PDB file of N, CA and C in Angstrom:
ATOM      1  N   MET A   1       4.472 -33.732 -56.996  1.00 47.00           N
ATOM      2  CA  MET A   1       4.936 -32.393 -57.269  1.00 47.00           C
ATOM      3  C   MET A   1       4.071 -31.388 -56.503  1.00 47.00           C
ATOM      4  N   ILE A   2       4.717 -30.332 -56.004  1.00 58.00           N
ATOM      5  CA  ILE A   2       4.012 -29.325 -55.195  1.00 58.00           C
ATOM      6  C   ILE A   2       3.298 -28.342 -56.120  1.00 58.00           C
ATOM      7  N   ASN A   3       2.068 -28.086 -55.783  1.00 64.00           N
ATOM      8  CA  ASN A   3       1.303 -27.108 -56.551  1.00 64.00           C
ATOM      9  C   ASN A   3       1.724 -25.712 -56.103  1.00 64.00           C
ATOM     10  N   ALA A   4       2.296 -24.910 -56.997  1.00 63.00           N
ATOM     11  CA  ALA A   4       2.847 -23.612 -56.641  1.00 63.00           C
ATOM     12  C   ALA A   4       1.842 -22.475 -56.783  1.00 63.00           C
ATOM     13  N   SER A   5       0.691 -22.722 -57.315  1.00 75.00           N
ATOM     14  CA  SER A   5      -0.247 -21.620 -57.559  1.00 75.00           C
ATOM     15  C   SER A   5      -0.743 -20.939 -56.273  1.00 75.00           C
ATOM     16  N   PRO A   6      -0.970 -21.634 -55.158  1.00 71.00           N
ATOM     17  CA  PRO A   6      -1.352 -20.893 -53.940  1.00 71.00           C
ATOM     18  C   PRO A   6      -0.254 -19.936 -53.479  1.00 71.00           C
ATOM     19  N   TRP A   7       1.000 -20.352 -53.618  1.00 62.00           N
ATOM     20  CA  TRP A   7       2.099 -19.464 -53.227  1.00 62.00           C
ATOM     21  C   TRP A   7       2.165 -18.245 -54.144  1.00 62.00           C
ATOM     22  N   LEU A   8       1.978 -18.488 -55.427  1.00 69.00           N
ATOM     23  CA  LEU A   8       1.998 -17.365 -56.369  1.00 69.00           C
ATOM     24  C   LEU A   8       0.818 -16.433 -56.137  1.00 69.00           C
ATOM     25  N   ALA A   9      -0.336 -16.995 -55.828  1.00 72.00           N
ATOM     26  CA  ALA A   9      -1.521 -16.173 -55.605  1.00 72.00           C
ATOM     27  C   ALA A   9      -1.353 -15.317 -54.353  1.00 72.00           C
ATOM     28  N   SER A  10      -0.836 -15.899 -53.279  1.00 78.00           N
ATOM     29  CA  SER A  10      -0.668 -15.113 -52.054  1.00 78.00           C
ATOM     30  C   SER A  10       0.404 -14.039 -52.252  1.00 78.00           C
ATOM     31  N   GLY A  11       1.442 -14.366 -53.011  1.00 79.00           N
ATOM     32  CA  GLY A  11       2.460 -13.351 -53.304  1.00 79.00           C
ATOM     33  C   GLY A  11       1.899 -12.239 -54.166  1.00 79.00           C
ATOM     34  N   GLY A  12       1.051 -12.587 -55.120  1.00 80.00           N
ATOM     35  CA  GLY A  12       0.432 -11.576 -55.969  1.00 80.00           C
ATOM     36  C   GLY A  12      -0.500 -10.671 -55.185  1.00 80.00           C
ATOM     37  N   ILE A  13      -1.258 -11.267 -54.262  1.00 84.00           N
ATOM     38  CA  ILE A  13      -2.149 -10.470 -53.414  1.00 84.00           C
ATOM     39  C   ILE A  13      -1.332  -9.522 -52.545  1.00 84.00           C
ATOM     40  N   PHE A  14      -0.216 -10.036 -52.005  1.00 87.00           N
ATOM     41  CA  PHE A  14       0.654  -9.184 -51.194  1.00 87.00           C
ATOM     42  C   PHE A  14       1.204  -8.024 -52.013  1.00 87.00           C
ATOM     43  N   LEU A  15       1.640  -8.287 -53.230  1.00 88.00           N
ATOM     44  CA  LEU A  15       2.186  -7.222 -54.076  1.00 88.00           C
ATOM     45  C   LEU A  15       1.120  -6.194 -54.441  1.00 88.00           C
ATOM     46  N   ILE A  16      -0.084  -6.656 -54.702  1.00 89.00           N
ATOM     47  CA  ILE A  16      -1.177  -5.730 -55.009  1.00 89.00           C
ATOM     48  C   ILE A  16      -1.497  -4.870 -53.788  1.00 89.00           C
ATOM     49  N   ALA A  17      -1.550  -5.481 -52.610  1.00 91.00           N
ATOM     50  CA  ALA A  17      -1.824  -4.727 -51.381  1.00 91.00           C
ATOM     51  C   ALA A  17      -0.709  -3.718 -51.112  1.00 91.00           C
ATOM     52  N   LEU A  18       0.534  -4.114 -51.352  1.00 92.00           N
ATOM     53  CA  LEU A  18       1.655  -3.207 -51.164  1.00 92.00           C
ATOM     54  C   LEU A  18       1.576  -2.027 -52.128  1.00 92.00           C
ATOM     55  N   ALA A  19       1.233  -2.298 -53.367  1.00 94.00           N
ATOM     56  CA  ALA A  19       1.101  -1.224 -54.362  1.00 94.00           C
ATOM     57  C   ALA A  19      -0.020  -0.261 -53.981  1.00 94.00           C
ATOM     58  N   VAL A  20      -1.148  -0.789 -53.529  1.00 94.00           N
ATOM     59  CA  VAL A  20      -2.268   0.065 -53.121  1.00 94.00           C
ATOM     60  C   VAL A  20      -1.864   0.929 -51.926  1.00 94.00           C
ATOM     61  N   PHE A  21      -1.181   0.331 -50.970  1.00 95.00           N
ATOM     62  CA  PHE A  21      -0.734   1.100 -49.804  1.00 95.00           C
ATOM     63  C   PHE A  21       0.240   2.203 -50.202  1.00 95.00           C
ATOM     64  N   LEU A  22       1.196   1.894 -51.070  1.00 94.00           N
ATOM     65  CA  LEU A  22       2.167   2.911 -51.490  1.00 94.00           C
ATOM     66  C   LEU A  22       1.495   4.049 -52.247  1.00 94.00           C
ATOM     67  N   ILE A  23       0.530   3.727 -53.089  1.00 95.00           N
ATOM     68  CA  ILE A  23      -0.199   4.771 -53.808  1.00 95.00           C
ATOM     69  C   ILE A  23      -0.977   5.641 -52.824  1.00 95.00           C
ATOM     70  N   TYR A  24      -1.633   5.014 -51.854  1.00 94.00           N
ATOM     71  CA  TYR A  24      -2.383   5.776 -50.851  1.00 94.00           C
ATOM     72  C   TYR A  24      -1.457   6.668 -50.028  1.00 94.00           C
ATOM     73  N   ALA A  25      -0.326   6.109 -49.589  1.00 94.00           N
ATOM     74  CA  ALA A  25       0.591   6.875 -48.746  1.00 94.00           C
ATOM     75  C   ALA A  25       1.171   8.071 -49.501  1.00 94.00           C
ATOM     76  N   THR A  26       1.556   7.879 -50.749  1.00 94.00           N
ATOM     77  CA  THR A  26       2.130   8.996 -51.501  1.00 94.00           C
ATOM     78  C   THR A  26       1.074  10.050 -51.815  1.00 94.00           C
ATOM     79  N   SER A  27      -0.147   9.633 -52.092  1.00 93.00           N
ATOM     80  CA  SER A  27      -1.186  10.629 -52.380  1.00 93.00           C
ATOM     81  C   SER A  27      -1.548  11.404 -51.113  1.00 93.00           C
ATOM     82  N   TYR A  28      -1.555  10.758 -49.960  1.00 91.00           N
ATOM     83  CA  TYR A  28      -1.849  11.454 -48.707  1.00 91.00           C
ATOM     84  C   TYR A  28      -0.728  12.439 -48.371  1.00 91.00           C
ATOM     85  N   TYR A  29       0.519  12.026 -48.582  1.00 89.00           N
ATOM     86  CA  TYR A  29       1.658  12.909 -48.345  1.00 89.00           C
ATOM     87  C   TYR A  29       1.572  14.127 -49.256  1.00 89.00           C
ATOM     88  N   ALA A  30       1.225  13.923 -50.518  1.00 88.00           N
ATOM     89  CA  ALA A  30       1.071  15.044 -51.453  1.00 88.00           C
ATOM     90  C   ALA A  30      -0.079  15.943 -51.011  1.00 88.00           C
ATOM     91  N   HIS A  31      -1.163  15.354 -50.520  1.00 88.00           N
ATOM     92  CA  HIS A  31      -2.295  16.141 -50.028  1.00 88.00           C
ATOM     93  C   HIS A  31      -1.863  17.033 -48.867  1.00 88.00           C
ATOM     94  N   LEU A  32      -1.077  16.503 -47.952  1.00 84.00           N
ATOM     95  CA  LEU A  32      -0.604  17.303 -46.824  1.00 84.00           C
ATOM     96  C   LEU A  32       0.301  18.439 -47.286  1.00 84.00           C
ATOM     97  N   ARG A  33       1.151  18.167 -48.253  1.00 81.00           N
ATOM     98  CA  ARG A  33       2.038  19.220 -48.773  1.00 81.00           C
ATOM     99  C   ARG A  33       1.247  20.315 -49.458  1.00 81.00           C
ATOM    100  N   ILE A  34       0.249  19.945 -50.239  1.00 81.00           N
ATOM    101  CA  ILE A  34      -0.568  20.941 -50.937  1.00 81.00           C
ATOM    102  C   ILE A  34      -1.354  21.773 -49.930  1.00 81.00           C
ATOM    103  N   ARG A  35      -1.901  21.128 -48.909  1.00 80.00           N
ATOM    104  CA  ARG A  35      -2.656  21.860 -47.889  1.00 80.00           C
ATOM    105  C   ARG A  35      -1.757  22.840 -47.143  1.00 80.00           C
ATOM    106  N   ALA A  36      -0.526  22.423 -46.830  1.00 77.00           N
ATOM    107  CA  ALA A  36       0.408  23.324 -46.151  1.00 77.00           C
ATOM    108  C   ALA A  36       0.793  24.480 -47.070  1.00 77.00           C
ATOM    109  N   ARG A  37       0.958  24.213 -48.347  1.00 74.00           N
ATOM    110  CA  ARG A  37       1.321  25.268 -49.291  1.00 74.00           C
ATOM    111  C   ARG A  37       0.183  26.274 -49.436  1.00 74.00           C
ATOM    112  N   LYS A  38      -1.074  25.800 -49.409  1.00 73.00           N
ATOM    113  CA  LYS A  38      -2.215  26.700 -49.512  1.00 73.00           C
ATOM    114  C   LYS A  38      -2.284  27.629 -48.308  1.00 73.00           C
ATOM    115  N   LYS A  39      -1.852  27.151 -47.152  1.00 72.00           N
ATOM    116  CA  LYS A  39      -1.851  27.980 -45.952  1.00 72.00           C
ATOM    117  C   LYS A  39      -0.655  28.922 -45.931  1.00 72.00           C
ATOM    118  N   GLY A  40       0.214  28.815 -46.912  1.00 66.00           N
ATOM    119  CA  GLY A  40       1.373  29.692 -46.970  1.00 66.00           C
ATOM    120  C   GLY A  40       2.531  29.214 -46.124  1.00 66.00           C
ATOM    121  N   GLN A  41       2.500  27.982 -45.718  1.00 64.00           N
ATOM    122  CA  GLN A  41       3.556  27.439 -44.887  1.00 64.00           C
ATOM    123  C   GLN A  41       4.431  26.516 -45.718  1.00 64.00           C
ATOM    124  N   ARG A  42       5.684  26.463 -45.345  1.00 62.00           N
ATOM    125  CA  ARG A  42       6.549  25.451 -45.942  1.00 62.00           C
ATOM    126  C   ARG A  42       6.262  24.129 -45.254  1.00 62.00           C
ATOM    127  N   TRP A  43       6.552  23.054 -45.947  1.00 59.00           N
ATOM    128  CA  TRP A  43       6.389  21.735 -45.342  1.00 59.00           C
ATOM    129  C   TRP A  43       7.548  21.530 -44.390  1.00 59.00           C
ATOM    130  N   LYS A  44       7.249  21.387 -43.104  1.00 61.00           N
ATOM    131  CA  LYS A  44       8.298  21.223 -42.107  1.00 61.00           C
ATOM    132  C   LYS A  44       8.010  19.980 -41.276  1.00 61.00           C
ATOM    133  N   GLY A  45       9.062  19.378 -40.837  1.00 68.00           N
ATOM    134  CA  GLY A  45       8.911  18.271 -39.909  1.00 68.00           C
ATOM    135  C   GLY A  45       8.682  18.799 -38.508  1.00 68.00           C
ATOM    136  N   GLU A  46       8.359  17.921 -37.595  1.00 67.00           N
ATOM    137  CA  GLU A  46       8.053  18.332 -36.222  1.00 67.00           C
ATOM    138  C   GLU A  46       9.264  18.979 -35.554  1.00 67.00           C
ATOM    139  N   GLU A  47      10.448  18.441 -35.785  1.00 69.00           N
ATOM    140  CA  GLU A  47      11.649  19.001 -35.169  1.00 69.00           C
ATOM    141  C   GLU A  47      11.927  20.410 -35.689  1.00 69.00           C
ATOM    142  N   GLU A  48      11.730  20.623 -36.982  1.00 73.00           N
ATOM    143  CA  GLU A  48      11.958  21.953 -37.548  1.00 73.00           C
ATOM    144  C   GLU A  48      10.967  22.957 -36.970  1.00 73.00           C
ATOM    145  N   ARG A  49       9.734  22.542 -36.752  1.00 73.00           N
ATOM    146  CA  ARG A  49       8.737  23.436 -36.158  1.00 73.00           C
ATOM    147  C   ARG A  49       9.139  23.828 -34.745  1.00 73.00           C
ATOM    148  N   LYS A  50       9.604  22.847 -33.961  1.00 76.00           N
ATOM    149  CA  LYS A  50      10.030  23.146 -32.594  1.00 76.00           C
ATOM    150  C   LYS A  50      11.215  24.101 -32.601  1.00 76.00           C
ATOM    151  N   ARG A  51      12.181  23.841 -33.499  1.00 79.00           N
ATOM    152  CA  ARG A  51      13.357  24.690 -33.582  1.00 79.00           C
ATOM    153  C   ARG A  51      12.988  26.111 -33.980  1.00 79.00           C
ATOM    154  N   SER A  52      12.098  26.254 -34.953  1.00 81.00           N
ATOM    155  CA  SER A  52      11.710  27.592 -35.395  1.00 81.00           C
ATOM    156  C   SER A  52      10.933  28.316 -34.298  1.00 81.00           C
ATOM    157  N   ALA A  53      10.167  27.600 -33.488  1.00 82.00           N
ATOM    158  CA  ALA A  53       9.466  28.226 -32.368  1.00 82.00           C
ATOM    159  C   ALA A  53      10.461  28.712 -31.317  1.00 82.00           C
ATOM    160  N   GLU A  54      11.493  27.907 -31.050  1.00 87.00           N
ATOM    161  CA  GLU A  54      12.524  28.320 -30.096  1.00 87.00           C
ATOM    162  C   GLU A  54      13.288  29.537 -30.605  1.00 87.00           C
ATOM    163  N   VAL A  55      13.585  29.553 -31.890  1.00 86.00           N
ATOM    164  CA  VAL A  55      14.292  30.697 -32.484  1.00 86.00           C
ATOM    165  C   VAL A  55      13.430  31.948 -32.379  1.00 86.00           C
ATOM    166  N   ALA A  56      12.130  31.825 -32.609  1.00 86.00           N
ATOM    167  CA  ALA A  56      11.229  32.977 -32.507  1.00 86.00           C
ATOM    168  C   ALA A  56      11.198  33.516 -31.078  1.00 86.00           C
ATOM    169  N   LYS A  57      11.199  32.619 -30.085  1.00 87.00           N
ATOM    170  CA  LYS A  57      11.218  33.064 -28.685  1.00 87.00           C
ATOM    171  C   LYS A  57      12.516  33.810 -28.376  1.00 87.00           C
ATOM    172  N   LEU A  58      13.637  33.267 -28.853  1.00 85.00           N
ATOM    173  CA  LEU A  58      14.924  33.934 -28.604  1.00 85.00           C
ATOM    174  C   LEU A  58      14.997  35.289 -29.303  1.00 85.00           C
ATOM    175  N   GLU A  59      14.481  35.370 -30.509  1.00 84.00           N
ATOM    176  CA  GLU A  59      14.478  36.647 -31.214  1.00 84.00           C
ATOM    177  C   GLU A  59      13.607  37.669 -30.500  1.00 84.00           C
ATOM    178  N   ALA A  60      12.476  37.230 -29.956  1.00 83.00           N
ATOM    179  CA  ALA A  60      11.609  38.143 -29.212  1.00 83.00           C
ATOM    180  C   ALA A  60      12.304  38.628 -27.947  1.00 83.00           C
ATOM    181  N   ALA A  61      13.033  37.718 -27.276  1.00 80.00           N
ATOM    182  CA  ALA A  61      13.755  38.126 -26.073  1.00 80.00           C
ATOM    183  C   ALA A  61      14.870  39.104 -26.417  1.00 80.00           C
ATOM    184  N   LEU A  62      15.557  38.895 -27.517  1.00 79.00           N
ATOM    185  CA  LEU A  62      16.615  39.816 -27.932  1.00 79.00           C
ATOM    186  C   LEU A  62      16.044  41.166 -28.340  1.00 79.00           C
ATOM    187  N   ALA A  63      14.869  41.164 -28.912  1.00 78.00           N
ATOM    188  CA  ALA A  63      14.252  42.425 -29.331  1.00 78.00           C
ATOM    189  C   ALA A  63      13.886  43.284 -28.122  1.00 78.00           C
ATOM    190  N   GLU A  64      13.601  42.641 -26.992  1.00 76.00           N
ATOM    191  CA  GLU A  64      13.245  43.388 -25.785  1.00 76.00           C
ATOM    192  C   GLU A  64      14.462  44.050 -25.145  1.00 76.00           C
ATOM    193  N   ILE A  65      15.628  43.503 -25.355  1.00 75.00           N
ATOM    194  CA  ILE A  65      16.836  44.070 -24.754  1.00 75.00           C
ATOM    195  C   ILE A  65      17.191  45.350 -25.503  1.00 75.00           C
ATOM    196  N   ASP A  66      17.372  46.396 -24.774  1.00 67.00           N
ATOM    197  CA  ASP A  66      17.703  47.680 -25.386  1.00 67.00           C
ATOM    198  C   ASP A  66      19.213  47.767 -25.575  1.00 67.00           C
ATOM    199  N   ILE A  67      19.628  48.150 -26.753  1.00 64.00           N
ATOM    200  CA  ILE A  67      21.062  48.250 -27.047  1.00 64.00           C
ATOM    201  C   ILE A  67      21.725  49.303 -26.165  1.00 64.00           C
ATOM    202  N   HIS A  68      21.021  50.359 -25.839  1.00 61.00           N
ATOM    203  CA  HIS A  68      21.596  51.422 -25.017  1.00 61.00           C
ATOM    204  C   HIS A  68      21.872  50.940 -23.600  1.00 61.00           C
ATOM    205  N   ASP A  69      21.046  50.023 -23.108  1.00 62.00           N
ATOM    206  CA  ASP A  69      21.299  49.452 -21.779  1.00 62.00           C
ATOM    207  C   ASP A  69      22.586  48.643 -21.779  1.00 62.00           C
ATOM    208  N   ILE A  70      22.849  47.955 -22.843  1.00 63.00           N
ATOM    209  CA  ILE A  70      24.063  47.142 -22.933  1.00 63.00           C
ATOM    210  C   ILE A  70      25.282  48.061 -23.001  1.00 63.00           C
ATOM    211  N   ARG A  71      25.197  49.122 -23.796  1.00 62.00           N
ATOM    212  CA  ARG A  71      26.334  50.035 -23.949  1.00 62.00           C
ATOM    213  C   ARG A  71      26.588  50.831 -22.677  1.00 62.00           C
ATOM    214  N   ALA A  72      25.549  51.074 -21.898  1.00 60.00           N
ATOM    215  CA  ALA A  72      25.718  51.856 -20.665  1.00 60.00           C
ATOM    216  C   ALA A  72      26.506  51.060 -19.632  1.00 60.00           C
ATOM    217  N   ASN A  73      26.402  49.768 -19.677  1.00 56.00           N
ATOM    218  CA  ASN A  73      27.123  48.944 -18.698  1.00 56.00           C
ATOM    219  C   ASN A  73      28.487  48.756 -19.176  1.00 56.00           C
TER     220      ASN A  73
END
């Protein structure tokens, strides 16, 4: 008969390591969110940051255009 305890032990170690990793990952993610909130920023992904930077550039360019110049043409 095959002794199953080594298989159970390695599976248990794997599950414990997985649980520790998940706890660490979620606590680090929460730490990043809290740090961003303290700085007054919303939590944004990299793509959202790039998009908001592009929108800010476009808004600045539109602000430079004078409405009277457009109406004169």
